[in-house]
PDB file of C-alpha atoms in Angstrom:
ATOM      1  CA  GLY G   1     103.245  27.236  99.384  1.00 82.00           C
ATOM      2  CA  ASP G   2     103.328  23.932 101.091  1.00 86.00           C
ATOM      3  CA  SER G   3     100.093  23.015 102.873  1.00 90.00           C
ATOM      4  CA  VAL G   4      98.316  20.069 104.643  1.00 94.00           C
ATOM      5  CA  THR G   5      94.584  19.413 104.580  1.00 95.00           C
ATOM      6  CA  GLN G   6      93.029  16.885 106.925  1.00 94.00           C
ATOM      7  CA  MET G   7      89.446  15.866 107.620  1.00 88.00           C
ATOM      8  CA  GLU G   8      87.492  17.907 110.055  1.00 86.00           C
ATOM      9  CA  GLY G   9      86.502  16.569 113.329  1.00 86.00           C
ATOM     10  CA  PRO G  10      85.490  15.607 115.829  1.00 94.00           C
ATOM     11  CA  VAL G  11      85.350  11.939 114.948  1.00 96.00           C
ATOM     12  CA  THR G  12      83.475   9.822 117.462  1.00 97.00           C
ATOM     13  CA  LEU G  13      83.834   6.069 117.426  1.00 97.00           C
ATOM     14  CA  SER G  14      83.021   3.200 119.629  1.00 97.00           C
ATOM     15  CA  GLU G  15      85.841   1.081 121.112  1.00 97.00           C
ATOM     16  CA  GLU G  16      87.215  -1.572 118.592  1.00 96.00           C
ATOM     17  CA  ALA G  17      85.883   0.394 115.550  1.00 97.00           C
ATOM     18  CA  PHE G  18      88.102   1.042 112.567  1.00 97.00           C
ATOM     19  CA  LEU G  19      89.673   4.464 112.289  1.00 97.00           C
ATOM     20  CA  THR G  20      90.586   6.465 109.162  1.00 97.00           C
ATOM     21  CA  ILE G  21      91.629  10.165 109.292  1.00 97.00           C
ATOM     22  CA  ASN G  22      92.242  11.548 105.806  1.00 97.00           C
ATOM     23  CA  CYS G  23      95.195  13.779 105.101  1.00 97.00           C
ATOM     24  CA  THR G  24      96.364  15.298 101.732  1.00 97.00           C
ATOM     25  CA  TYR G  25      99.226  17.552 101.101  1.00 96.00           C
ATOM     26  CA  THR G  26     100.539  20.119  98.634  1.00 94.00           C
ATOM     27  CA  ALA G  27     104.318  20.427  98.490  1.00 90.00           C
ATOM     28  CA  THR G  28     107.237  21.121  96.147  1.00 83.00           C
ATOM     29  CA  GLY G  29     109.830  18.398  96.029  1.00 80.00           C
ATOM     30  CA  TYR G  30     109.734  15.300  98.191  1.00 83.00           C
ATOM     31  CA  PRO G  31     108.514  16.111 101.664  1.00 90.00           C
ATOM     32  CA  SER G  32     108.687  13.858 104.622  1.00 90.00           C
ATOM     33  CA  LEU G  33     105.269  13.252 106.215  1.00 93.00           C
ATOM     34  CA  PHE G  34     104.269  12.850 109.867  1.00 94.00           C
ATOM     35  CA  TRP G  35     101.428  12.214 112.148  1.00 96.00           C
ATOM     36  CA  TYR G  36     101.588  13.767 115.548  1.00 95.00           C
ATOM     37  CA  VAL G  37      99.220  13.124 118.477  1.00 95.00           C
ATOM     38  CA  GLN G  38      98.267  15.526 121.241  1.00 91.00           C
ATOM     39  CA  TYR G  39      96.621  13.930 124.367  1.00 91.00           C
ATOM     40  CA  PRO G  40      94.534  16.164 126.563  1.00 85.00           C
ATOM     41  CA  GLY G  41      96.681  18.639 128.465  1.00 78.00           C
ATOM     42  CA  GLU G  42      99.897  17.593 126.817  1.00 81.00           C
ATOM     43  CA  GLY G  43     102.238  18.763 124.043  1.00 82.00           C
ATOM     44  CA  LEU G  44     102.552  17.080 120.652  1.00 87.00           C
ATOM     45  CA  GLN G  45     104.221  13.697 120.254  1.00 89.00           C
ATOM     46  CA  LEU G  46     105.407  12.102 117.083  1.00 91.00           C
ATOM     47  CA  LEU G  47     103.189   9.118 116.257  1.00 96.00           C
ATOM     48  CA  LEU G  48     104.706   7.931 112.987  1.00 95.00           C
ATOM     49  CA  LYS G  49     106.520   9.115 109.916  1.00 93.00           C
ATOM     50  CA  ALA G  50     107.352   8.241 106.314  1.00 93.00           C
ATOM     51  CA  THR G  51     110.141   9.811 104.401  1.00 89.00           C
ATOM     52  CA  LYS G  52     109.631   8.693 100.755  1.00 89.00           C
ATOM     53  CA  ALA G  53     106.895   7.508  98.480  1.00 92.00           C
ATOM     54  CA  ASP G  54     105.369   4.054  99.291  1.00 95.00           C
ATOM     55  CA  ASP G  55     106.798   4.076 102.764  1.00 94.00           C
ATOM     56  CA  LYS G  56     104.475   2.946 105.552  1.00 97.00           C
ATOM     57  CA  GLY G  57     104.899   4.423 108.952  1.00 96.00           C
ATOM     58  CA  SER G  58     103.501   2.468 111.852  1.00 97.00           C
ATOM     59  CA  ASN G  59     103.345   2.778 115.704  1.00 96.00           C
ATOM     60  CA  LYS G  60     100.981   1.666 118.475  1.00 95.00           C
ATOM     61  CA  GLY G  61      98.778  -0.047 115.951  1.00 97.00           C
ATOM     62  CA  PHE G  62      98.435   3.067 113.792  1.00 98.00           C
ATOM     63  CA  GLU G  63      99.582   3.042 110.147  1.00 98.00           C
ATOM     64  CA  ALA G  64      99.856   5.538 107.295  1.00 98.00           C
ATOM     65  CA  THR G  65     101.238   5.060 103.810  1.00 98.00           C
ATOM     66  CA  TYR G  66     102.967   7.866 101.796  1.00 96.00           C
ATOM     67  CA  ARG G  67     101.029   7.954  98.489  1.00 96.00           C
ATOM     68  CA  LYS G  68     102.767  10.348  96.125  1.00 93.00           C
ATOM     69  CA  GLU G  69     100.271   9.703  93.216  1.00 94.00           C
ATOM     70  CA  THR G  70      97.362  10.900  95.398  1.00 95.00           C
ATOM     71  CA  THR G  71      99.409  13.196  97.632  1.00 96.00           C
ATOM     72  CA  SER G  72      97.924  11.527 100.630  1.00 97.00           C
ATOM     73  CA  PHE G  73      98.966  10.183 104.054  1.00 98.00           C
ATOM     74  CA  HIS G  74      95.860   8.802 105.578  1.00 98.00           C
ATOM     75  CA  LEU G  75      96.033   7.542 109.195  1.00 98.00           C
ATOM     76  CA  GLU G  76      94.384   4.160 110.000  1.00 98.00           C
ATOM     77  CA  LYS G  77      93.926   1.897 112.920  1.00 98.00           C
ATOM     78  CA  GLY G  78      92.082  -1.336 112.936  1.00 97.00           C
ATOM     79  CA  SER G  79      90.699  -1.288 116.449  1.00 96.00           C
ATOM     80  CA  VAL G  80      90.645   1.937 118.451  1.00 97.00           C
ATOM     81  CA  GLN G  81      90.669   2.182 122.254  1.00 97.00           C
ATOM     82  CA  VAL G  82      89.385   4.716 124.684  1.00 96.00           C
ATOM     83  CA  SER G  83      92.933   5.755 125.294  1.00 96.00           C
ATOM     84  CA  ASP G  84      93.393   6.778 121.645  1.00 97.00           C
ATOM     85  CA  SER G  85      91.099   9.805 122.292  1.00 97.00           C
ATOM     86  CA  ALA G  86      93.271  12.775 121.347  1.00 96.00           C
ATOM     87  CA  VAL G  87      93.835  15.336 118.604  1.00 94.00           C
ATOM     88  CA  TYR G  88      95.834  14.007 115.578  1.00 96.00           C
ATOM     89  CA  PHE G  89      97.866  16.341 113.366  1.00 95.00           C
ATOM     90  CA  CYS G  90      99.130  15.515 109.907  1.00 96.00           C
ATOM     91  CA  ALA G  91     102.321  17.422 109.039  1.00 94.00           C
ATOM     92  CA  LEU G  92     105.037  17.659 106.428  1.00 91.00           C
ATOM     93  CA  SER G  93     108.615  18.857 106.305  1.00 87.00           C
ATOM     94  CA  ASN G  94     110.440  19.536 103.198  1.00 77.00           C
ATOM     95  CA  THR G  95     113.965  18.240 102.836  1.00 62.00           C
ATOM     96  CA  GLY G  96     116.592  20.846 103.304  1.00 59.00           C
ATOM     97  CA  GLY G  97     114.556  22.830 105.785  1.00 60.00           C
ATOM     98  CA  PHE G  98     113.464  22.357 109.453  1.00 69.00           C
ATOM     99  CA  LYS G  99     110.107  23.961 109.059  1.00 78.00           C
ATOM    100  CA  THR G 100     107.138  21.678 109.734  1.00 85.00           C
ATOM    101  CA  ILE G 101     103.667  22.552 108.256  1.00 88.00           C
ATOM    102  CA  PHE G 102     100.793  21.220 110.226  1.00 91.00           C
ATOM    103  CA  GLY G 103      97.242  20.402 109.321  1.00 93.00           C
ATOM    104  CA  ALA G 104      94.268  21.776 111.300  1.00 91.00           C
ATOM    105  CA  GLY G 105      94.024  18.693 113.507  1.00 93.00           C
ATOM    106  CA  THR G 106      91.321  16.141 113.978  1.00 95.00           C
ATOM    107  CA  ARG G 107      89.916  15.443 117.380  1.00 95.00           C
ATOM    108  CA  LEU G 108      89.057  11.787 117.996  1.00 97.00           C
ATOM    109  CA  PHE G 109      86.647  10.594 120.740  1.00 97.00           C
ATOM    110  CA  VAL G 110      86.480   6.914 121.422  1.00 97.00           C
ATOM    111  CA  LYS G 111      83.515   5.737 123.485  1.00 96.00           C
ATOM    112  CA  ALA G 112      83.698   2.635 125.792  1.00 94.00           C
TER     113      ALA G 112
ATOM    114  CA  SER A   1     116.104  11.428 122.954  1.00 61.00           C
ATOM    115  CA  ALA A   2     116.389  14.845 124.527  1.00 66.00           C
ATOM    116  CA  VAL A   3     113.848  16.101 127.061  1.00 86.00           C
ATOM    117  CA  ILE A   4     112.283  19.516 126.681  1.00 91.00           C
ATOM    118  CA  SER A   5     110.523  21.454 129.312  1.00 93.00           C
ATOM    119  CA  GLN A   6     108.622  24.760 129.513  1.00 95.00           C
ATOM    120  CA  LYS A   7     107.809  27.129 132.345  1.00 96.00           C
ATOM    121  CA  PRO A   8     105.240  28.178 133.334  1.00 96.00           C
ATOM    122  CA  SER A   9     102.883  25.469 132.459  1.00 93.00           C
ATOM    123  CA  ARG A  10      99.912  27.914 132.572  1.00 95.00           C
ATOM    124  CA  ASP A  11      99.276  31.416 133.618  1.00 97.00           C
ATOM    125  CA  ILE A  12      96.442  33.957 133.769  1.00 97.00           C
ATOM    126  CA  CYS A  13      97.450  37.448 132.982  1.00 97.00           C
ATOM    127  CA  GLN A  14      96.003  40.906 132.784  1.00 97.00           C
ATOM    128  CA  ARG A  15      95.610  42.882 129.588  1.00 97.00           C
ATOM    129  CA  GLY A  16      98.614  45.115 128.844  1.00 97.00           C
ATOM    130  CA  THR A  17     101.110  43.042 130.828  1.00 97.00           C
ATOM    131  CA  SER A  18     103.866  40.794 129.464  1.00 97.00           C
ATOM    132  CA  LEU A  19     104.816  37.162 130.082  1.00 98.00           C
ATOM    133  CA  THR A  20     108.099  35.422 129.451  1.00 98.00           C
ATOM    134  CA  ILE A  21     107.993  31.715 128.718  1.00 98.00           C
ATOM    135  CA  GLN A  22     111.085  29.601 129.249  1.00 98.00           C
ATOM    136  CA  CYS A  23     112.088  26.547 127.211  1.00 96.00           C
ATOM    137  CA  GLN A  24     114.850  24.304 128.350  1.00 96.00           C
ATOM    138  CA  VAL A  25     116.296  21.208 126.454  1.00 94.00           C
ATOM    139  CA  ASP A  26     118.558  18.757 128.251  1.00 92.00           C
ATOM    140  CA  SER A  27     121.037  18.518 125.369  1.00 89.00           C
ATOM    141  CA  GLN A  28     122.401  21.009 122.788  1.00 89.00           C
ATOM    142  CA  VAL A  29     120.208  21.592 119.780  1.00 86.00           C
ATOM    143  CA  THR A  30     120.729  23.860 116.814  1.00 84.00           C
ATOM    144  CA  MET A  31     117.166  24.712 115.848  1.00 83.00           C
ATOM    145  CA  MET A  32     114.451  25.744 118.247  1.00 91.00           C
ATOM    146  CA  PHE A  33     111.058  26.901 117.379  1.00 93.00           C
ATOM    147  CA  TRP A  34     108.082  28.745 118.953  1.00 96.00           C
ATOM    148  CA  TYR A  35     104.626  27.869 117.976  1.00 95.00           C
ATOM    149  CA  ARG A  36     101.161  29.265 118.869  1.00 95.00           C
ATOM    150  CA  GLN A  37      98.118  27.058 119.124  1.00 90.00           C
ATOM    151  CA  GLN A  38      94.940  29.035 119.497  1.00 89.00           C
ATOM    152  CA  PRO A  39      91.890  27.369 121.075  1.00 83.00           C
ATOM    153  CA  GLY A  40      90.729  24.509 118.763  1.00 79.00           C
ATOM    154  CA  GLN A  41      93.251  25.427 116.151  1.00 82.00           C
ATOM    155  CA  SER A  42      96.400  24.006 114.607  1.00 85.00           C
ATOM    156  CA  LEU A  43      99.936  25.117 115.367  1.00 89.00           C
ATOM    157  CA  THR A  44     101.237  28.338 113.807  1.00 91.00           C
ATOM    158  CA  LEU A  45     104.949  28.922 113.665  1.00 91.00           C
ATOM    159  CA  ILE A  46     105.879  32.259 115.380  1.00 95.00           C
ATOM    160  CA  ALA A  47     109.569  32.221 114.842  1.00 94.00           C
ATOM    161  CA  THR A  48     112.817  30.199 114.584  1.00 92.00           C
ATOM    162  CA  ALA A  49     115.192  30.854 117.430  1.00 91.00           C
ATOM    163  CA  ASN A  50     118.796  30.917 116.350  1.00 82.00           C
ATOM    164  CA  GLN A  51     121.626  30.848 118.849  1.00 82.00           C
ATOM    165  CA  GLY A  52     123.885  33.867 118.549  1.00 80.00           C
ATOM    166  CA  SER A  53     121.656  35.795 116.116  1.00 83.00           C
ATOM    167  CA  GLU A  54     118.270  37.364 115.991  1.00 87.00           C
ATOM    168  CA  ALA A  55     115.238  35.131 115.669  1.00 92.00           C
ATOM    169  CA  THR A  56     113.528  34.722 112.292  1.00 91.00           C
ATOM    170  CA  TYR A  57     109.881  35.653 112.440  1.00 95.00           C
ATOM    171  CA  GLU A  58     107.016  34.305 110.295  1.00 92.00           C
ATOM    172  CA  SER A  59     104.635  36.489 108.422  1.00 92.00           C
ATOM    173  CA  GLY A  60     102.291  38.147 110.862  1.00 94.00           C
ATOM    174  CA  PHE A  61     104.557  38.021 113.881  1.00 96.00           C
ATOM    175  CA  VAL A  62     106.970  40.809 114.928  1.00 96.00           C
ATOM    176  CA  ILE A  63     109.752  41.115 117.357  1.00 96.00           C
ATOM    177  CA  ASP A  64     108.246  43.940 119.296  1.00 97.00           C
ATOM    178  CA  LYS A  65     105.296  41.784 120.192  1.00 97.00           C
ATOM    179  CA  PHE A  66     107.085  38.470 120.606  1.00 97.00           C
ATOM    180  CA  PRO A  67     110.747  39.104 121.551  1.00 96.00           C
ATOM    181  CA  ILE A  68     112.828  35.937 121.642  1.00 96.00           C
ATOM    182  CA  SER A  69     116.149  35.199 123.290  1.00 94.00           C
ATOM    183  CA  ARG A  70     118.439  32.233 122.602  1.00 94.00           C
ATOM    184  CA  PRO A  71     121.485  32.716 124.771  1.00 92.00           C
ATOM    185  CA  ASN A  72     122.870  29.138 124.317  1.00 91.00           C
ATOM    186  CA  LEU A  73     122.155  25.864 122.594  1.00 91.00           C
ATOM    187  CA  THR A  74     119.867  24.535 125.405  1.00 93.00           C
ATOM    188  CA  PHE A  75     117.616  27.390 126.263  1.00 94.00           C
ATOM    189  CA  SER A  76     115.261  29.990 124.777  1.00 95.00           C
ATOM    190  CA  THR A  77     112.632  32.380 125.965  1.00 96.00           C
ATOM    191  CA  LEU A  78     109.596  33.819 124.284  1.00 97.00           C
ATOM    192  CA  THR A  79     107.931  37.013 125.611  1.00 98.00           C
ATOM    193  CA  VAL A  80     104.368  37.817 124.868  1.00 98.00           C
ATOM    194  CA  SER A  81     104.250  41.670 125.141  1.00 97.00           C
ATOM    195  CA  ASN A  82     101.445  44.017 125.834  1.00 97.00           C
ATOM    196  CA  MET A  83      98.968  41.094 125.969  1.00 97.00           C
ATOM    197  CA  SER A  84      95.399  41.228 124.873  1.00 96.00           C
ATOM    198  CA  PRO A  85      92.648  38.498 125.166  1.00 95.00           C
ATOM    199  CA  GLU A  86      93.440  37.587 121.541  1.00 95.00           C
ATOM    200  CA  ASP A  87      96.809  36.379 122.783  1.00 96.00           C
ATOM    201  CA  SER A  88      95.180  33.594 124.866  1.00 96.00           C
ATOM    202  CA  SER A  89      96.706  30.412 123.384  1.00 95.00           C
ATOM    203  CA  ILE A  90      98.958  27.522 124.087  1.00 93.00           C
ATOM    204  CA  TYR A  91     102.535  28.404 123.259  1.00 96.00           C
ATOM    205  CA  LEU A  92     104.805  25.512 122.403  1.00 94.00           C
ATOM    206  CA  CYS A  93     108.533  25.447 121.954  1.00 94.00           C
ATOM    207  CA  SER A  94     110.186  22.675 119.894  1.00 92.00           C
ATOM    208  CA  PHE A  95     113.512  21.623 118.523  1.00 89.00           C
ATOM    209  CA  ALA A  96     114.414  19.705 115.377  1.00 82.00           C
ATOM    210  CA  ILE A  97     116.808  16.963 114.734  1.00 77.00           C
ATOM    211  CA  SER A  98     117.876  15.822 111.289  1.00 70.00           C
ATOM    212  CA  GLY A  99     117.518  12.196 110.696  1.00 66.00           C
ATOM    213  CA  GLY A 100     119.378  12.383 107.350  1.00 65.00           C
ATOM    214  CA  SER A 101     116.424  12.387 104.945  1.00 61.00           C
ATOM    215  CA  TYR A 102     113.871  13.854 107.283  1.00 63.00           C
ATOM    216  CA  ASN A 103     113.637  16.424 110.117  1.00 71.00           C
ATOM    217  CA  GLU A 104     111.763  15.481 113.215  1.00 77.00           C
ATOM    218  CA  GLN A 105     110.476  17.924 115.753  1.00 83.00           C
ATOM    219  CA  PHE A 106     110.172  17.352 119.477  1.00 87.00           C
ATOM    220  CA  PHE A 107     107.783  19.489 121.439  1.00 89.00           C
ATOM    221  CA  GLY A 108     107.614  20.799 124.868  1.00 91.00           C
ATOM    222  CA  PRO A 109     104.459  20.302 126.967  1.00 89.00           C
ATOM    223  CA  GLY A 110     103.266  23.847 126.201  1.00 92.00           C
ATOM    224  CA  THR A 111     102.313  26.980 128.165  1.00 95.00           C
ATOM    225  CA  ARG A 112      98.534  27.615 128.439  1.00 93.00           C
ATOM    226  CA  LEU A 113      98.084  31.403 128.515  1.00 96.00           C
ATOM    227  CA  THR A 114      94.755  33.091 129.358  1.00 96.00           C
ATOM    228  CA  VAL A 115      94.641  36.890 129.096  1.00 97.00           C
ATOM    229  CA  LEU A 116      91.740  38.671 130.830  1.00 96.00           C
TER     230      LEU A 116
END
């Protein structure tokens, strides 16, 4: 079945450091890919999405490119802030269905 | 976009009791979902709540333990029955909107349940 694998955390970075959180997926067909973010004490929010191969999703300085050849959707940010501290979930949704499959989540701590 | 709310936001319950969680969306949506997020874990889909029919449960979840109601297109409830400490989790409701080539989910703030 469909699945999402993302790097284990926690990831601890200093402010202004470069962030990469790896995500790979297994799916039939052509899924849509998402990154969700969960700030402390809150529900999940959609951070960015990509719906087809080579699409780049971006939001709030975060980017991820849908790589079909490597079945990957790595999250990157050039300069993290303390306010980016949260748990990040990679997810996929296959076309024709409303189910979303989530990765295990990666907790990010950013130190001032 | 629609706003989604949950009640209660948190609760502490005794073993063997039941808790009903309410989810309200401020516009009509077709698909609503209930997820469980155990401490430090990812989200696990419990069931899809369909208006006018029984909920569709995922493997490992049964109606007797997690009865769901969906009386209309803006509201759903999840009951956690005969609770044990293993049921301590965050329970999240969500709804999905089709964007044509993709389906995006919007989540409520969650209900943090602790079972003693």
